mmCIF file of C-alpha atoms in Angstrom:
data_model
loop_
_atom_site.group_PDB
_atom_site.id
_atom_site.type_symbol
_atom_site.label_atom_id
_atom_site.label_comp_id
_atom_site.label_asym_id
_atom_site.label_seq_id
_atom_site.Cartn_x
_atom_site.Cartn_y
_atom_site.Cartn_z
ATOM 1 C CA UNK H 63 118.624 110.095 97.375
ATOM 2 C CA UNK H 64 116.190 112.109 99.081
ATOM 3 C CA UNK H 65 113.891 111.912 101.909
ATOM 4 C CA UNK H 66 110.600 111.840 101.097
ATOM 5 C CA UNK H 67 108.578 109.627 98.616
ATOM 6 C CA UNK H 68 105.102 110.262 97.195
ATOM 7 C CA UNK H 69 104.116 106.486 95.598
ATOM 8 C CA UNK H 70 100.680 107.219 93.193
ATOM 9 C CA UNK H 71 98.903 103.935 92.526
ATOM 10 C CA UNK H 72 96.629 102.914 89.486
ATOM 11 C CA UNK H 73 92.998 103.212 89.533
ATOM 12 C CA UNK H 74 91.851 104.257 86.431
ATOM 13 C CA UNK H 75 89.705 107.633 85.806
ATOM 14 C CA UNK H 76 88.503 107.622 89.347
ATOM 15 C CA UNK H 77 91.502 107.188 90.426
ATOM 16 C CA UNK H 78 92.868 110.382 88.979
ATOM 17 C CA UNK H 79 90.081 112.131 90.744
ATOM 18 C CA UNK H 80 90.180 110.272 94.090
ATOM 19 C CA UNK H 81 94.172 111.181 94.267
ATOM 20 C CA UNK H 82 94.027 114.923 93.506
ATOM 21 C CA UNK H 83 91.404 114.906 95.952
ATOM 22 C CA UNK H 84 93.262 113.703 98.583
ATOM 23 C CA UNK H 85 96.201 115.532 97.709
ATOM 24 C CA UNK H 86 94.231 118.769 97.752
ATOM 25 C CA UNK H 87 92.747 117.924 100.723
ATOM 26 C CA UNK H 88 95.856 117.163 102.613
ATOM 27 C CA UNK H 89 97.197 120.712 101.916
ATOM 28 C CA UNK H 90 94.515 122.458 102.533
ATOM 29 C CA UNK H 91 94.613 121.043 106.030
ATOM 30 C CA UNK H 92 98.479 122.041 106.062
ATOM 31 C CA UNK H 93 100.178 118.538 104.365
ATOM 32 C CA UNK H 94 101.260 119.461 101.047
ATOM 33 C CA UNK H 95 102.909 116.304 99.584
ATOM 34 C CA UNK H 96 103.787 117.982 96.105
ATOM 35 C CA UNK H 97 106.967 118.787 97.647
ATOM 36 C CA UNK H 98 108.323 115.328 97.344
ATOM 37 C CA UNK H 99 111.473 114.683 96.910
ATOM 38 C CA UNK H 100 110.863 111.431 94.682
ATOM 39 C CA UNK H 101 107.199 110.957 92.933
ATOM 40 C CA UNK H 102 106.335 107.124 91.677
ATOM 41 C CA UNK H 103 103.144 107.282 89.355
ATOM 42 C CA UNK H 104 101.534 103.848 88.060
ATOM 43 C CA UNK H 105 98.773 104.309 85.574
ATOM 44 C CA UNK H 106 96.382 106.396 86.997
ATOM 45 C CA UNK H 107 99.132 107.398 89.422
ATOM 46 C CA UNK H 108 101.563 108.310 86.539
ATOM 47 C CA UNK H 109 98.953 111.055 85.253
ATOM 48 C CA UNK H 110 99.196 112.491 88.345
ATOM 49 C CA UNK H 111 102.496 112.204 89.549
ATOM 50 C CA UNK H 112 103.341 114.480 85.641
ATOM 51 C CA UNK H 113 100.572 117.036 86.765
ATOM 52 C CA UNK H 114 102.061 117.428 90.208
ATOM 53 C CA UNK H 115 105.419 117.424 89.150
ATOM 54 C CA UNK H 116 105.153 120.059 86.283
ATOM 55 C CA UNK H 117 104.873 122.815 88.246
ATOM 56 C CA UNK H 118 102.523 124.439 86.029
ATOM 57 C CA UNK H 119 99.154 124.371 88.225
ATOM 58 C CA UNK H 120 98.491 124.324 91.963
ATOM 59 C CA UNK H 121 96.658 121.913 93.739
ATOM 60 C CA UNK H 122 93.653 123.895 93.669
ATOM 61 C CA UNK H 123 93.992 123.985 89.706
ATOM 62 C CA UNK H 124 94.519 120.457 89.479
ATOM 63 C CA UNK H 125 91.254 119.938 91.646
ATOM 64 C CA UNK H 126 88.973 122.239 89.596
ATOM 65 C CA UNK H 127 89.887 120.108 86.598
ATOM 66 C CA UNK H 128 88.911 117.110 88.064
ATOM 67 C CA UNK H 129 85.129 118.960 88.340
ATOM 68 C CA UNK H 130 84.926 119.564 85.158
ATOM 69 C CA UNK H 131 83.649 118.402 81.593
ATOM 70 C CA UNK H 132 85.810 115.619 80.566
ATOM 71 C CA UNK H 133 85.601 116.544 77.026
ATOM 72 C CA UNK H 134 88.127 115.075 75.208
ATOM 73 C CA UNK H 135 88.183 111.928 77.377
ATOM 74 C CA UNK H 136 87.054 108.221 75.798
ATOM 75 C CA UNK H 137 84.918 106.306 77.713
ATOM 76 C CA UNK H 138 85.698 102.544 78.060
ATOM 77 C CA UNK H 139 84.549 99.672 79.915
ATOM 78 C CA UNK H 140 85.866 96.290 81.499
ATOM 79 C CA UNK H 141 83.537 93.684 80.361
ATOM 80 C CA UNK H 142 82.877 90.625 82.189
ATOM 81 C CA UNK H 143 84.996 88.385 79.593
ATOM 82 C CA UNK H 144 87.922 90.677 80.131
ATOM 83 C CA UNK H 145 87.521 90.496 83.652
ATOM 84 C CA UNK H 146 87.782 86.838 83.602
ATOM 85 C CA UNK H 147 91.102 86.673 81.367
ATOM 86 C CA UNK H 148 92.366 88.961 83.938
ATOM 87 C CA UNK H 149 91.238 86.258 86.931
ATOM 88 C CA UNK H 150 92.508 83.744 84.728
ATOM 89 C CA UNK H 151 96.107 84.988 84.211
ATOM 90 C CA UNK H 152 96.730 86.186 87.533
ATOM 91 C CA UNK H 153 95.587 82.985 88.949
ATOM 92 C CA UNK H 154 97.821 80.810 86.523
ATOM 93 C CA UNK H 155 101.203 83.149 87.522
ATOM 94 C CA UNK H 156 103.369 83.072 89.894
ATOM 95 C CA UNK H 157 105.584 86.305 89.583
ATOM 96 C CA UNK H 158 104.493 89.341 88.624
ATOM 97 C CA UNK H 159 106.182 89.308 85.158
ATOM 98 C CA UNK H 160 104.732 85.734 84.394
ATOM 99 C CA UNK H 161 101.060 87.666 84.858
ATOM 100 C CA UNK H 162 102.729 90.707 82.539
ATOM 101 C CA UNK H 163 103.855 88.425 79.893
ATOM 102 C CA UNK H 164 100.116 86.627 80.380
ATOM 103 C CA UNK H 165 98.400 90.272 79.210
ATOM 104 C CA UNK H 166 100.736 91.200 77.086
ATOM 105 C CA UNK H 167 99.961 88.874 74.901
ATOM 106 C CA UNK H 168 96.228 89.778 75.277
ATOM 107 C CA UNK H 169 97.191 93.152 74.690
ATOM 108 C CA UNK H 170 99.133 93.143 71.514
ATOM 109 C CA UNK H 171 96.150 90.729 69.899
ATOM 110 C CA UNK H 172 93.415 92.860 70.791
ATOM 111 C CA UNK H 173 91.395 95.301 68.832
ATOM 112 C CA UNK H 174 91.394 98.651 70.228
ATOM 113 C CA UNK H 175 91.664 102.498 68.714
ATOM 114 C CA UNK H 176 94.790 103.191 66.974
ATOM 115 C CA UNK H 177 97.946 103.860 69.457
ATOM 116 C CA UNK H 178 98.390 107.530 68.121
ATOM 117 C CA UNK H 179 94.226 108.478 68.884
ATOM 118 C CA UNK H 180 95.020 107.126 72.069
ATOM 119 C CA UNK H 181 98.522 109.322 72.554
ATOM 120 C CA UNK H 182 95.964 112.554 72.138
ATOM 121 C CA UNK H 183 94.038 111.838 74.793
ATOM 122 C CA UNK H 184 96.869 111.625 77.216
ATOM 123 C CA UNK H 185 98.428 114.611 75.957
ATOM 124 C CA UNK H 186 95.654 116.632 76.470
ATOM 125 C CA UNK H 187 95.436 115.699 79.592
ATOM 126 C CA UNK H 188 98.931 116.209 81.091
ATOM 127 C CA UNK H 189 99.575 120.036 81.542
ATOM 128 C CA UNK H 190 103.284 119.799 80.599
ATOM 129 C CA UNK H 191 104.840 117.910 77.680
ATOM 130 C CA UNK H 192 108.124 118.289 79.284
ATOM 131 C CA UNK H 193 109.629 116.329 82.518
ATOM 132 C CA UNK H 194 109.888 117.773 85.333
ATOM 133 C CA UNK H 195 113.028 119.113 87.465
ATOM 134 C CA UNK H 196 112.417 116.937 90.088
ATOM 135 C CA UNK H 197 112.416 112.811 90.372
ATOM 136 C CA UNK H 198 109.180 111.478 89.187
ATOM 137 C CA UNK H 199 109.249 108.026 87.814
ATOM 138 C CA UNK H 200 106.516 106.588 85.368
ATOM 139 C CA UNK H 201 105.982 102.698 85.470
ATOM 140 C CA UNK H 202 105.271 100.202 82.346
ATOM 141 C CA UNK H 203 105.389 97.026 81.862
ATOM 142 C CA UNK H 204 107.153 95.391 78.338
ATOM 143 C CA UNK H 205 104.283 93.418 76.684
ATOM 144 C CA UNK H 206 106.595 90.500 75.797
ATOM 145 C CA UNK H 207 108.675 89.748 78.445
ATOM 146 C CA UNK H 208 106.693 91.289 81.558
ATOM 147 C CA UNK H 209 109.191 93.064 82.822
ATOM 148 C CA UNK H 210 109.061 96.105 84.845
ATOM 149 C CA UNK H 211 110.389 99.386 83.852
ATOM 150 C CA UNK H 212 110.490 102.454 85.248
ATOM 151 C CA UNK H 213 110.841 106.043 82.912
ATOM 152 C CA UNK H 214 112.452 109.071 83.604
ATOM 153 C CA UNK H 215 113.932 112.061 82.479
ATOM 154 C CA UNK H 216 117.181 110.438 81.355
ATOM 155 C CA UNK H 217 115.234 107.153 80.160
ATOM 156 C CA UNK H 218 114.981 108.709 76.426
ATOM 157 C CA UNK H 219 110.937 108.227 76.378
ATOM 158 C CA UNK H 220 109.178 111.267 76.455
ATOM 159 C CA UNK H 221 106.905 111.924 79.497
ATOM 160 C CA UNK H 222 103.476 111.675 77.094
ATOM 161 C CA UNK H 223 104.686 107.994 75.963
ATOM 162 C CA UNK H 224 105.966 107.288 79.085
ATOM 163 C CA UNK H 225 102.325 108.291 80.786
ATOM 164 C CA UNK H 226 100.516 106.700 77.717
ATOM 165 C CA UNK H 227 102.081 103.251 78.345
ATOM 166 C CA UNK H 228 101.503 103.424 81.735
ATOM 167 C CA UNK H 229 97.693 103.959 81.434
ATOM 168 C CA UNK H 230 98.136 101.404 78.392
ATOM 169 C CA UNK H 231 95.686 99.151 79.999
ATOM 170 C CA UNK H 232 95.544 95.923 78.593
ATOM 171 C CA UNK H 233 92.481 94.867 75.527
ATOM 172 C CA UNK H 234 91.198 97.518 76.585
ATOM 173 C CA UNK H 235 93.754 100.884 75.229
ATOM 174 C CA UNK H 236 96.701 100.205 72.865
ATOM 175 C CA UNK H 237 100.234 99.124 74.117
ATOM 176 C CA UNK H 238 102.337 101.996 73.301
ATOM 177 C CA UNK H 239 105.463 101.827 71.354
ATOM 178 C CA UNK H 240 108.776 103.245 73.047
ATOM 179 C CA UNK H 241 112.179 102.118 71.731
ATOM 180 C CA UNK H 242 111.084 99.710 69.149
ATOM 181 C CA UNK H 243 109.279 98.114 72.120
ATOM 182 C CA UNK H 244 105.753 97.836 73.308
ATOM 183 C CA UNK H 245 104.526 98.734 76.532
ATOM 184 C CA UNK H 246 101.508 98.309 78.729
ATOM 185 C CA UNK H 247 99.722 99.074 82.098
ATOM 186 C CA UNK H 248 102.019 99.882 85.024
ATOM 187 C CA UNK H 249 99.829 98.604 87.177
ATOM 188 C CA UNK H 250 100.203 95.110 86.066
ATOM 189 C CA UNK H 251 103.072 94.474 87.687
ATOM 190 C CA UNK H 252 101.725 95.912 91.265
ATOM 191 C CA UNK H 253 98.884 98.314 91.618
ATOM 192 C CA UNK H 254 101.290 100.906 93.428
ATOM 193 C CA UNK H 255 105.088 99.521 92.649
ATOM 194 C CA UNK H 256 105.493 100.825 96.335
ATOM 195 C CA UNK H 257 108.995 98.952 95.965
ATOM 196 C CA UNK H 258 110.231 101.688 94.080
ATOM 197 C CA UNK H 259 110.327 104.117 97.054
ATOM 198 C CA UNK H 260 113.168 101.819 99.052
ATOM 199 C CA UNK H 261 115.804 103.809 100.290
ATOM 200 C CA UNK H 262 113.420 106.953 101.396
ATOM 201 C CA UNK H 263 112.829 107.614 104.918
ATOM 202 C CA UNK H 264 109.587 108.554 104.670
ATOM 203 C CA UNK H 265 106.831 107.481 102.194
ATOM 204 C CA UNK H 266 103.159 108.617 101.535
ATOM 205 C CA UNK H 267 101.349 105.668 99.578
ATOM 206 C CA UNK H 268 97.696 107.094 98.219
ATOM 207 C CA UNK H 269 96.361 103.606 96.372
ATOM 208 C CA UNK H 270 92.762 103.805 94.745
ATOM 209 C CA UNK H 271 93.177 99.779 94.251
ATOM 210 C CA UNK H 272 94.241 98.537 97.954
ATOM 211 C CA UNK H 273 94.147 94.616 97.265
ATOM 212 C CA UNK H 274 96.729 92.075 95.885
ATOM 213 C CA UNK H 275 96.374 88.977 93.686
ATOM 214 C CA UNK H 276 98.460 85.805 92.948
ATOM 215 C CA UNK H 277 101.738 86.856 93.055
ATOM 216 C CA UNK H 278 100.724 90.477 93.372
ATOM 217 C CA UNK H 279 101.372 92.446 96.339
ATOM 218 C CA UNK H 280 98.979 94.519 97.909
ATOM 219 C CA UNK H 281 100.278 98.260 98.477
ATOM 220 C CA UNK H 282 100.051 97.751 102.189
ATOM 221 C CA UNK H 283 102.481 94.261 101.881
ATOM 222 C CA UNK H 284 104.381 96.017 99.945
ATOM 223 C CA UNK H 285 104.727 99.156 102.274
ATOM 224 C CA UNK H 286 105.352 96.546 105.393
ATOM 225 C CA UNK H 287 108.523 95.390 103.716
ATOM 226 C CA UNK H 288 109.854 99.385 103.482
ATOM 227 C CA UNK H 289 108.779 99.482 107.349
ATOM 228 C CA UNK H 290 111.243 96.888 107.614
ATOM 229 C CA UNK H 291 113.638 98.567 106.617
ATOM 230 C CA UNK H 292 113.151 101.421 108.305
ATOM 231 C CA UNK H 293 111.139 103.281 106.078
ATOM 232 C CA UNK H 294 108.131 105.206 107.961
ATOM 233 C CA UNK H 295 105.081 104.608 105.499
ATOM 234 C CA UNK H 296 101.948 105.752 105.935
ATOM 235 C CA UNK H 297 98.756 103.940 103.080
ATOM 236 C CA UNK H 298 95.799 105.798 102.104
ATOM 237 C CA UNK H 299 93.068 103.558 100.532
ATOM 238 C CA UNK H 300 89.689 104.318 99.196
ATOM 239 C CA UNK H 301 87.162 105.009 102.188
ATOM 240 C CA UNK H 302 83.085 103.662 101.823
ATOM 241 C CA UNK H 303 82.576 107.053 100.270
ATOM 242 C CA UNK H 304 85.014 106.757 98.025
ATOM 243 C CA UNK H 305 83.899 103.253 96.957
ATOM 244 C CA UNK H 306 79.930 104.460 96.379
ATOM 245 C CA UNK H 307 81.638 107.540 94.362
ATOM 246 C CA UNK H 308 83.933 104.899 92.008
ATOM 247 C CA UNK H 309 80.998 102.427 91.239
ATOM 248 C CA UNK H 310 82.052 99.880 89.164
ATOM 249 C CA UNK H 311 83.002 102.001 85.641
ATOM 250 C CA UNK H 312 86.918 103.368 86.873
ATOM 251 C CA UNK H 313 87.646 104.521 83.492
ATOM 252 C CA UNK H 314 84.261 106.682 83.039
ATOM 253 C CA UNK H 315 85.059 110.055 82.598
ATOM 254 C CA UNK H 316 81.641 110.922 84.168
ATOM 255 C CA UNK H 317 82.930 108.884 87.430
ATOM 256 C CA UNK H 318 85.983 111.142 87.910
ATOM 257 C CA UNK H 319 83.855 114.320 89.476
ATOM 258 C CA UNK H 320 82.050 112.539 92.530
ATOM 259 C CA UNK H 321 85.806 110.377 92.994
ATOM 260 C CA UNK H 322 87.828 113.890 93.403
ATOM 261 C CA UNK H 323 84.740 115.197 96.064
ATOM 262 C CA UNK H 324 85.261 111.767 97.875
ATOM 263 C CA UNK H 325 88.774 111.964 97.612
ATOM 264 C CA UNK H 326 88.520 115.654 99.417
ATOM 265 C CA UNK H 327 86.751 114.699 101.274
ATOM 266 C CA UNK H 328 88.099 111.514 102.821
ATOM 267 C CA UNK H 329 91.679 113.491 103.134
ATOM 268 C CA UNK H 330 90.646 114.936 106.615
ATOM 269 C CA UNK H 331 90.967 111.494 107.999
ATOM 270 C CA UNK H 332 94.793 111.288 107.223
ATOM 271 C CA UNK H 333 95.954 114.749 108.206
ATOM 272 C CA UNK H 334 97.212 113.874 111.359
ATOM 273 C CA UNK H 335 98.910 110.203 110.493
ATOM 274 C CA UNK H 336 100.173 111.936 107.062
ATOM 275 C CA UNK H 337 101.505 115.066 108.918
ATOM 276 C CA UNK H 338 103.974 113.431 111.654
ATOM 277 C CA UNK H 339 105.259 110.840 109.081
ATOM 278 C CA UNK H 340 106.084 113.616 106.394
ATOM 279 C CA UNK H 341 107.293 116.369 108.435
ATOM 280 C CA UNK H 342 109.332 113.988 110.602
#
């Protein structure tokens, strides 16, 4: 197992942005996390954590895609009533996979564009089709039994299903289908599955969604329990700026522009913290 861990959390469009903002910002300033040895991606995180990992565009590249027409992108919404089943199952759970099994169920009844329209739009937006040579793990969750589950090269999906069901947000995109079985949103189970990182020494955590719920823990709770283990774990979190930049529509396409400028932005007030923890 290696040393170093970069954990992606979900967050949506913005959260795309926001992270390859930071990231970007971080090396220009001399902290280039790309070099990871282990990458953890959760929905928004998981888009990411492929475009990183590919090795087909810099930093730099990944940024000036961020800034520009989302064509090809589908805007969607979280509506108040979907909002409130959410409130309502997390509230009624009281593990993780209880709440999983809760939207699942919401998931697989809901009307929503048809699974392969939806497998389009990711591919288009990863930059590889192909995993990459080094770790990266995509996260899902099984629609019927809540479970966790974490892809990777050797798990027999391929990267654009794996990525699909993790951004498989539930009633609101189709659960995808991968080994007979259906998957949604990794970021049901935890908004950052910073858990997955145990065992690295040190661990960069950049969540767009920095709060917890019912039985779900917070990337920064989750991050203390690696500290006590010895981990050295350093949590980046949306900033004010960052906030304003999100608004309330995360899975706008128009939104994901002003998050990647925020997310550049906000990087230059993590150099130093990042920098001793990664470098040692």
């Amino acid at each position: 197992m290696g040393k170093t861990a970069l954990v992606l959390g979900a967050g949506g469009l913005t959260g795309v942005g926001w992270e390859i903002g930071v990231l970007h910002g971080l090396a220009e300033a001399g902290v280039d996390l790309s070099d990871a040895d282990l990458v953890v991606g959760s929905s928004a995180g998981a888009v990411v954590g492929a475009q990183l990992t590919s090795g087909r565009l810099t930093l730099p590249e990944l940024y000036e895609r961020q800034l520009a027409d989302p064509k090809g992108e589908i805007p969607a919404h979280l509506g108040a009533g979907t909002f409130l089943k959410y409130a309502r199952a997390v509230l009624s759970s009281r593990t993780p996979e209880a709440y999983g099994q809760k939207l699942g169920r919401l998931a697989l009844a809901a009307e929503t564009l048809p699974e392969a329209d939806r497998r389009e739009v990711i591919a288009r937006r990863l930059v590889s089709h192909a995993w990459p040579p080094r770790a990266l793990l995509v996260t899902a969750v099984d629609a019927r039994t809540g479970e966790l589950r974490a892809f990777d090269a050797d798990s027999g999906a391929s990267v654009v299903d794996a990525v699909a069901a993790s951004c498989a947000v539930p009633m609101v995109w189709p659960p995808v289908t991968i080994g007979g079985r259906k998957w949604i949103d990794g970021g049901v189970h935890s908004c950052a599955n910073v858990q997955l990182a145990a065992g690295h020494e040190r661990v960069v955590v950049i969540a767009p969604q920095p709060a917890g719920g019912g039985p779900l823990l917070s990337p920064r709770r989750q991050a203390d329990q690696l500290e006590a283990d010895g981990a050295r774990v350093v949590v980046i979190t949306p900033d004010a700026q960052a906030k304003q930049a999100f608004g309330r529509r995360n899975l706008d396409p128009a939104r994901r522009a002003p998050a990647a400028r925020a997310g550049l932005a906000q990087a230059a007030a993590h150099v130093a913290e990042v920098g001793r923890v990664w470098r040692g």
